Coordinates of C-alpha atoms in Angstrom, one line a residue:
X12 CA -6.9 -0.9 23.5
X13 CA -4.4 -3.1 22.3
X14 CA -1.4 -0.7 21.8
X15 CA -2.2 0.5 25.3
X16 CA -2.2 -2.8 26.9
X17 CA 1.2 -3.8 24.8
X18 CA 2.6 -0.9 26.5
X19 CA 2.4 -2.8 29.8
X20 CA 2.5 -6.1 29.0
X21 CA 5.7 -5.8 26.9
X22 CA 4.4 -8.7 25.0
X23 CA 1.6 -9.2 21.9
X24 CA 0.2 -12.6 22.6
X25 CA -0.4 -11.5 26.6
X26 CA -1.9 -8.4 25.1
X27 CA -4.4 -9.6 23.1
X28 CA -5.6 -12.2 25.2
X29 CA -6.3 -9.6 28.0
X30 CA -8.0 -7.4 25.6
X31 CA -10.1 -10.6 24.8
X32 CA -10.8 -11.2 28.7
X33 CA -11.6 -7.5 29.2
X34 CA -14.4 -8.1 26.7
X35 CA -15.5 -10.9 28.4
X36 CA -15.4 -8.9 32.0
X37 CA -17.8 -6.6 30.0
X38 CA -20.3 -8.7 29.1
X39 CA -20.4 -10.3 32.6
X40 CA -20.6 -6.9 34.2
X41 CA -22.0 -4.1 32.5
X42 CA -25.8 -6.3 31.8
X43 CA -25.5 -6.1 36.0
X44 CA -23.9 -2.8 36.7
X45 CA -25.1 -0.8 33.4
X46 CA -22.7 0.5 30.6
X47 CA -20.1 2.9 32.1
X48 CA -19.5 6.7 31.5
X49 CA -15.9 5.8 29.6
X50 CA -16.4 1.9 27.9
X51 CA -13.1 2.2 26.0
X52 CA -11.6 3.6 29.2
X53 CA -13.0 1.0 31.3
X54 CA -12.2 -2.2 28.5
X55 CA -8.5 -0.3 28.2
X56 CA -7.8 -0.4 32.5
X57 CA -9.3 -4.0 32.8
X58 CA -6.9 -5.5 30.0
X59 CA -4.1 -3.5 31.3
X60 CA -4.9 -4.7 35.1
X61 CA -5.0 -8.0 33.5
X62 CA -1.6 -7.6 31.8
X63 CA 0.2 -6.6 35.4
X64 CA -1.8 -9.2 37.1
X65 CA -0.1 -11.9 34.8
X66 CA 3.3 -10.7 34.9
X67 CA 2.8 -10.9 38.7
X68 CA 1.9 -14.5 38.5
X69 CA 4.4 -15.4 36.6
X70 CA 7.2 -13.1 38.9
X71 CA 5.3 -15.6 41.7
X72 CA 5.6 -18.6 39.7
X73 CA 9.5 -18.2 38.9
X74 CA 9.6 -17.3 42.9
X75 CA 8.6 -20.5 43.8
X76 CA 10.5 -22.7 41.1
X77 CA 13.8 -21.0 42.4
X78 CA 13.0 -23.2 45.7
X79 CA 12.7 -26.6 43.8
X80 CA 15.8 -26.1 42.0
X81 CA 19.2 -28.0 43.0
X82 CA 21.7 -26.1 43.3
X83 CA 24.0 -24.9 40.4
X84 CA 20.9 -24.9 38.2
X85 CA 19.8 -21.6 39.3
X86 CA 19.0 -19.1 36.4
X87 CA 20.7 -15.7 36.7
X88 CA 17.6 -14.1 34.9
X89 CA 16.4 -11.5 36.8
X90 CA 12.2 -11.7 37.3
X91 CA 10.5 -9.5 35.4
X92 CA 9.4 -6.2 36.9
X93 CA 6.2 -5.8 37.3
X94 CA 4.7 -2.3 35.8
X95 CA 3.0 0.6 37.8
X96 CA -1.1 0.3 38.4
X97 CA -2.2 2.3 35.1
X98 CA -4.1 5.0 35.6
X99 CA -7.2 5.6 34.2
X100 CA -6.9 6.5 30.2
X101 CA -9.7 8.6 28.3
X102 CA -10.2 7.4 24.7
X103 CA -8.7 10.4 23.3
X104 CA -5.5 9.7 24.4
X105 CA -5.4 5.9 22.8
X106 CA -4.9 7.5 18.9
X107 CA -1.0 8.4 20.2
X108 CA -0.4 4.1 21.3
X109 CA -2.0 3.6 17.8
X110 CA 0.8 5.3 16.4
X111 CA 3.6 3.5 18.6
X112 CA 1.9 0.1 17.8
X113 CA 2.6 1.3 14.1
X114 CA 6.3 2.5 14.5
X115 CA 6.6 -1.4 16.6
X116 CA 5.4 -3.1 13.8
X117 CA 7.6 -1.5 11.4
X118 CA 10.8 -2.0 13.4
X119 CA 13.6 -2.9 10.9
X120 CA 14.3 -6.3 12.8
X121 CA 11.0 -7.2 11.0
X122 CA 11.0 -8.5 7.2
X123 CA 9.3 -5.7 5.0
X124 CA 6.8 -7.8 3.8
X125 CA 5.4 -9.2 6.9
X126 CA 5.4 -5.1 8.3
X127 CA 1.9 -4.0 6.7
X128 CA 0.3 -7.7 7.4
X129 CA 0.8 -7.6 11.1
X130 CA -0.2 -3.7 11.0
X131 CA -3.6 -5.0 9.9
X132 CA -4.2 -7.5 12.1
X133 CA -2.9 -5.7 15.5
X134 CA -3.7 -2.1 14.5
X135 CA -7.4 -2.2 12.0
X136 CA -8.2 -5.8 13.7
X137 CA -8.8 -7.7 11.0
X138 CA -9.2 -11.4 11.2
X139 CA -5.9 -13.5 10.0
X140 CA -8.1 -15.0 7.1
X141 CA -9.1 -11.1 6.2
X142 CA -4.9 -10.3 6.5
X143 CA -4.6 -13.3 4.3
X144 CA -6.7 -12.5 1.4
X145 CA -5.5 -9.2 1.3
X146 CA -1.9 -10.5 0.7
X147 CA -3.1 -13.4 -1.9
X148 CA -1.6 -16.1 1.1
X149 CA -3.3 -18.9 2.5
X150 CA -4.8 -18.5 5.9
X151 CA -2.4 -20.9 7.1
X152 CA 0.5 -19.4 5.6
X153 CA -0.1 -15.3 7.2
X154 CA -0.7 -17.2 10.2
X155 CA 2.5 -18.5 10.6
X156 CA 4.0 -14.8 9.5
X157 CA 2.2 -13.6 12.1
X158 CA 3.3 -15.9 14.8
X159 CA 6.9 -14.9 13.4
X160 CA 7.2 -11.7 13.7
X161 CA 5.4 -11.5 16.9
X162 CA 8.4 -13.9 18.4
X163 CA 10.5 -11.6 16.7
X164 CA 9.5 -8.7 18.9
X165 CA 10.1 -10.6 22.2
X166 CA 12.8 -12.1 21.5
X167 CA 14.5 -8.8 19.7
X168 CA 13.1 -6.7 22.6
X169 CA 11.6 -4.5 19.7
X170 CA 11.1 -1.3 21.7
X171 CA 7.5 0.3 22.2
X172 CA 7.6 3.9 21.2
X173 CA 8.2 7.0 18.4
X174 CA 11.7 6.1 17.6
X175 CA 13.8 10.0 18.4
X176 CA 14.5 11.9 14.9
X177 CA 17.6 10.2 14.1
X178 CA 16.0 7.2 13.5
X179 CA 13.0 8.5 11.6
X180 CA 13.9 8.2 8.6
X181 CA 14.7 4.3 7.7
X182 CA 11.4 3.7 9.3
X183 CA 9.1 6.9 7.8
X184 CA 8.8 4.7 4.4
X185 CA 7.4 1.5 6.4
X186 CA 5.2 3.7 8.2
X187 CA 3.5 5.6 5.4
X188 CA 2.8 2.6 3.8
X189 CA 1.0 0.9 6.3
X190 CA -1.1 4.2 7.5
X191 CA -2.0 4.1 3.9
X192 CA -2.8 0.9 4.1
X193 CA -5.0 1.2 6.9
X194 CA -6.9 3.7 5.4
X195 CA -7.5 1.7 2.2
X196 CA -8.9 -1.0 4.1
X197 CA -11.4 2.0 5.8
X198 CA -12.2 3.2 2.4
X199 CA -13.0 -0.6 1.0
X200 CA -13.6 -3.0 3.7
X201 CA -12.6 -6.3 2.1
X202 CA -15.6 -8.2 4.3
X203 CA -18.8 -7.1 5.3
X204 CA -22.2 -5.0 4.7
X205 CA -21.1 -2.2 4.7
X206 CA -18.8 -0.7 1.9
X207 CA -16.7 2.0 4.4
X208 CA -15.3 1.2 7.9
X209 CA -15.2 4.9 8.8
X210 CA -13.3 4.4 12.2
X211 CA -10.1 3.0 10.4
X212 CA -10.2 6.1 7.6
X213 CA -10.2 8.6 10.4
X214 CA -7.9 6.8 12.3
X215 CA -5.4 6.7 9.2
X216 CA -6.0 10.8 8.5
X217 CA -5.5 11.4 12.6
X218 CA -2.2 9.2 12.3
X219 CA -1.1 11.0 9.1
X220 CA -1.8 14.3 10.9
X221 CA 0.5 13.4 13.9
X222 CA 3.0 12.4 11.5
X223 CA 3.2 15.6 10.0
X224 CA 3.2 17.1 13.3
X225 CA 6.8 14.9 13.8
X226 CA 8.1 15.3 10.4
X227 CA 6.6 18.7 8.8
X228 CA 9.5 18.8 6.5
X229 CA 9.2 15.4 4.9
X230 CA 8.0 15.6 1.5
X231 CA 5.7 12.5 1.7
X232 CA 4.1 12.7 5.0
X233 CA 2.7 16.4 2.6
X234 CA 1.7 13.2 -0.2
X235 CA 0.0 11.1 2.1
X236 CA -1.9 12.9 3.9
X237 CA -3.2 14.7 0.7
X238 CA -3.5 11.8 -0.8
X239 CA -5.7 10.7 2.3
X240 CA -7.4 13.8 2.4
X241 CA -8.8 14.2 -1.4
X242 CA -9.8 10.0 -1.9
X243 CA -12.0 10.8 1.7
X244 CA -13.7 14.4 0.7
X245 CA -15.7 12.0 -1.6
X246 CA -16.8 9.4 0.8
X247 CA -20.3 10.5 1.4
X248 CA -21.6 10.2 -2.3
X249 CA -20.0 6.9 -3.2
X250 CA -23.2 4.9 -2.2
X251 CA -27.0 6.0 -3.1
X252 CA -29.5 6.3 -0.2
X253 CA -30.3 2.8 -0.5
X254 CA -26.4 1.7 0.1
X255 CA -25.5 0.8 -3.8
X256 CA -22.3 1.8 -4.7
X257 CA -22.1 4.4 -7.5
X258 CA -19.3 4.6 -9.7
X259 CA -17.2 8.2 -10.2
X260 CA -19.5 9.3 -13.3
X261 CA -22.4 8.8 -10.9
X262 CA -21.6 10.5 -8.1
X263 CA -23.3 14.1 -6.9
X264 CA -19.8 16.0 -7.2
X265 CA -21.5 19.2 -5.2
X266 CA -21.5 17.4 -1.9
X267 CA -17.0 16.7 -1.9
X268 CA -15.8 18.0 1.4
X269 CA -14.2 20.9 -0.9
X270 CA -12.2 22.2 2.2
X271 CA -10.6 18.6 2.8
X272 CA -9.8 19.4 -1.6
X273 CA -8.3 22.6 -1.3
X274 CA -6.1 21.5 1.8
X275 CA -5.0 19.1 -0.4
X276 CA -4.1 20.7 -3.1
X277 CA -1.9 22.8 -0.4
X278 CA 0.3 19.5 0.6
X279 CA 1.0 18.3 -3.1
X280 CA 2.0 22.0 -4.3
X281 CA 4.1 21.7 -0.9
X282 CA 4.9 17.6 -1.7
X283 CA 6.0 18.2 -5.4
X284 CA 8.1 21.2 -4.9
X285 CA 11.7 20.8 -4.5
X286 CA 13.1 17.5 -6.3
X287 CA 11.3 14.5 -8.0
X288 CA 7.8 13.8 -6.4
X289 CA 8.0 10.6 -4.1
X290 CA 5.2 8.3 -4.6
X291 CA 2.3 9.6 -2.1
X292 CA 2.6 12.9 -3.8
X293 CA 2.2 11.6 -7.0
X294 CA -0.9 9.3 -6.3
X295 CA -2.4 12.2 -4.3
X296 CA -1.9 14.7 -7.7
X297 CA -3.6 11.9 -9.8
X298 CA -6.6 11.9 -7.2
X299 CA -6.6 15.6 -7.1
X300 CA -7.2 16.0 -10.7
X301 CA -10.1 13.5 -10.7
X302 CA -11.6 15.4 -7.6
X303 CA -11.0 19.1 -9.2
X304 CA -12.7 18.0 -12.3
X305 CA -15.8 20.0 -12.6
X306 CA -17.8 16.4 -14.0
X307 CA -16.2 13.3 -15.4
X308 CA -16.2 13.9 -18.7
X309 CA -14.2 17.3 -17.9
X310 CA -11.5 15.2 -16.1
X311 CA -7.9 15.3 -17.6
X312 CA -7.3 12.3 -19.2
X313 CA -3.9 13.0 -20.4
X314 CA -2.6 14.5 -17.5
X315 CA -3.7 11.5 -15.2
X316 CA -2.2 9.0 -17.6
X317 CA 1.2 10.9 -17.9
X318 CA 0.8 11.5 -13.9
X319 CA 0.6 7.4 -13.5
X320 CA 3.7 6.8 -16.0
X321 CA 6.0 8.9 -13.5
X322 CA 4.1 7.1 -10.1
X323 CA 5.6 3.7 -12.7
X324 CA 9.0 4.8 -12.6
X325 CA 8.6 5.8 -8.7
X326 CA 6.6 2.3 -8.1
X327 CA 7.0 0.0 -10.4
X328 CA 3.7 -2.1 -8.8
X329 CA 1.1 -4.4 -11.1
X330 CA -1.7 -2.3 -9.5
X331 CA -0.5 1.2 -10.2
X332 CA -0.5 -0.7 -14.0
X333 CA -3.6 -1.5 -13.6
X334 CA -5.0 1.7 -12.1
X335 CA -3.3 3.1 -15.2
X336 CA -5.6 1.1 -17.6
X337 CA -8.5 3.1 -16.4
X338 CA -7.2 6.2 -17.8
X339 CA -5.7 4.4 -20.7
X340 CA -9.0 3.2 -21.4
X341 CA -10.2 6.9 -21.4
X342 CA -7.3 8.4 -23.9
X343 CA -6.5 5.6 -26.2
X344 CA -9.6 3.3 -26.1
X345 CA -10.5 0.6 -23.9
X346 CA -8.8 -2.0 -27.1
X347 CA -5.6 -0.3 -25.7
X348 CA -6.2 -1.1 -21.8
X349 CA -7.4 -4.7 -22.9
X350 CA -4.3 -5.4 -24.1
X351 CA -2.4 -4.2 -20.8
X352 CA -5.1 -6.1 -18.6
X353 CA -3.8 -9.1 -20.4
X354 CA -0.1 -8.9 -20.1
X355 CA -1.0 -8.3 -16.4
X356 CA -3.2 -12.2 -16.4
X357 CA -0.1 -13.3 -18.0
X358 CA 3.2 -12.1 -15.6
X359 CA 0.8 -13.8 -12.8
X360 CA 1.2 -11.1 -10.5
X361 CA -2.4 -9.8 -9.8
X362 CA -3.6 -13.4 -9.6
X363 CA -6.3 -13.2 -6.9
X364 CA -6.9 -9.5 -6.9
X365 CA -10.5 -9.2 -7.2
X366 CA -10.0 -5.3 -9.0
X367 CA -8.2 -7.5 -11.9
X368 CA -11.4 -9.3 -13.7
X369 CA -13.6 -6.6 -12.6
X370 CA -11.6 -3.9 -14.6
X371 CA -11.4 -6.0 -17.8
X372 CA -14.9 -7.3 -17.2
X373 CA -15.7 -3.2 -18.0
X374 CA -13.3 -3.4 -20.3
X375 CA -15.2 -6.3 -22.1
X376 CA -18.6 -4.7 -21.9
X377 CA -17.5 -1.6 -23.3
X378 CA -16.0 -3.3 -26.7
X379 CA -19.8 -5.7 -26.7
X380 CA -18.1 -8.2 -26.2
X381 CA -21.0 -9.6 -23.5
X382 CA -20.5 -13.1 -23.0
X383 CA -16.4 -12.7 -22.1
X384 CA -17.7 -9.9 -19.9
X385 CA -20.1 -11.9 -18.1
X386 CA -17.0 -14.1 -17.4
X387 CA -15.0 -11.5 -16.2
X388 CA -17.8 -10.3 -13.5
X389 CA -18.4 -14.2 -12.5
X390 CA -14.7 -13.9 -11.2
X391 CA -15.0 -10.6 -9.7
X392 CA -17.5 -12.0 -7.7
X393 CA -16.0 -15.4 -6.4
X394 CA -12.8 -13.2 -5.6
X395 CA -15.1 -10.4 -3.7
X396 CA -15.8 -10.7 0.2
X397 CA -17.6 -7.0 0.4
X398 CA -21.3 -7.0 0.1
X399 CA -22.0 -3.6 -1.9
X400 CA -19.0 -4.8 -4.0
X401 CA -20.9 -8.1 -4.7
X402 CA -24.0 -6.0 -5.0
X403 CA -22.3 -3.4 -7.9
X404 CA -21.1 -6.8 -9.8
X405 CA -24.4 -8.6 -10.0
X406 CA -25.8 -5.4 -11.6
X407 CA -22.9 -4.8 -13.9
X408 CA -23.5 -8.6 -14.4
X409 CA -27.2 -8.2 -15.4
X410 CA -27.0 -5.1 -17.5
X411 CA -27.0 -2.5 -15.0

């Protein structure tokens, strides 16, 4: 809804507040008139009649200050035009502004590090405090990112649209990464009951898909969308029927979407062939080999661990080094990984990420060393805004 109305209002703070008043329309109306046929239709018109009815105002409004003016201080700015009356949109077309929303927020006029944080708030709709936590910022501090970069886009007229091919490739890196991210914050939602946000992982595999539809040659749109397509096949056993999450070891292996596996394993054979593998491809093999194991204890340790020392020299990040401790853990002893986890406390850079305390807390437990572990999980916890996360910790916390 938002992408859609952006498209007409040619501005984010006038679109969001008349996706917020098109809610508000809703709740007056539909108790009275009854839910319509198409809701996301309906919301998407309202906000976008909203949009046109605000630019008209404001055409009006610089109208009528022209007459109050002395002369010699008129502007020369011409008023803005006013957009067509939308028609109608079903829901199935609103995927396709998703992706032009995306390609907006990674316009190179925007710093690279405020790219992914104001993908999340506009695009998956999470609150600025959720954006914050996920970046390790105050709330006050993405706030004022955010406020940034959306005066960057006026004032840089930051076009709304699938740049042409020529330009696809300085902004196909930006992209991936945020569709990614999406996706991870589908597969873990960082607030909340419920462990999965299942409307922002299929929205990340239908944007990946469309990707590869504009760039079926590139390499690591193949990774990501593997990548995407193997860490989902599992999503149906990774809680128990009474919503507790179950680690890997745990989970009933016979019910992986093996079709979404073996399409997989297509895109990395096609993402690794032909040069060095790019880091989606690489991160997609690792999760392929965990998936095509036939149970955990079958899974190739080795492999995995010499798979994350060549995603290292790809992408040198603090949590592919601590992903890396897992397996570590597995091929040299969990002594070895404890010593990695602690170089990581000490550079500083994973302060904040909840993942860090709650891998050395299992870490901890593994070498009996309880009452360090117990620490360990009591930080997990404080750092963890997820309730079947909090749920898993208090057990692993109590011995289970």
């Amino acid at each position: 809804m938002l992408a859609a109305t952006v498209r007409v209002a040619r501005d984010l703070d006038l679109a969001e507040e008349c996706v917020q008043e098109a809610y508000a329309d809703a709740l007056t109306a539909w108790p009275a008139a009854g839910v319509p046929a198409e809701p996301v239709a309906w919301l998407t018109t309202t906000a976008r009649r909203r949009a046109i009815d605000a630019i008209r105002r404001d055409r009006v409004y610089r109208s009528k200050l022209a007459l109050l003016v002395r002369p010699g201080d008129e502007s020369d700015e011409p008023a803005p035009a006013v957009p067509a009356e939308p028609a109608l949109r079903a829901p199935a077309d609103l995927p396709d502004e998703r992706l032009r929303l995306i390609f907006m927020c990674c316009h190179p006029a925007l710093a690279p590090e405020v790219q992914p944080a104001l993908t999340l708030r506009l695009v998956c709709g999470l609150t600025t405090a959720e954006v914050a936590q996920a970046f390790l910022v105050s709330e006050p501090t993405m706030a004022a990112r955010l406020t940034r970069a959306k005066k960057k886009i006026s004032a840089a007229r930051i076009p709304f649209r699938v740049p042409a091919a020529a330009e696809l490739p300085a902004r196909l890196g930006a992209v991936l990464g945020v569709i990614h991210l999406l996706f991870t914050t589908g597969h873990t939602a960082p607030s909340g009951a419920a462990l999965v946000r299942a409307e922002l992982t299929g929205q990340a595999l239908h944007l990946a898909r469309m990707l590869r539809a504009l760039a079926p040659d590139e390499r690591e749109v193949c990774g990501l969308l593997a990548l995407l397509l193997v860490t989902d096949a599992r999503r149906g056993t990774r809680v128990d029927d009474r919503g507790r999450l179950l680690r890997l070891d745990q989970q009933d292996r016979s019910r992986w979407d093996r079709a979404a596996i073996a399409e997989a394993h297509e895109l990395i054979v096609a993402a690794l062939r032909g040069g060095r593998p790019g880091r989606y491809a690489l991160q997609a093999a690792i999760a392929a080999l965990y998936a095509q194991a036939p149970t955990f204890e079958q899974t190739d340790w080795p492999q995995i661990l010499t798979l994350y020392d060549e995603l290292l020299a790809v992408w040198p990040s603090p949590v592919v080094r601590l992903n890396r401790t897992v397996a570590l853990a597995q091929v040299a002893g969990p002594e070895h990984a404890l010593r990695e986890i602690e170089r990581l406390e000490h550079h500083g850079r994973l302060a904040g990420y909840r993942y860090l305390p709650a891998v050395k807390a299992d870490l901890l437990r593994r070498l009996g060393r309880t009452a360090e572990a117990a620490l360990a999980y009591g930080q997990a916890l404080e750092l963890t805004g997820n309730d079947g996360e909090r749920e898993f910790l208090s057990r692993r916390l109590n011995g289970g």
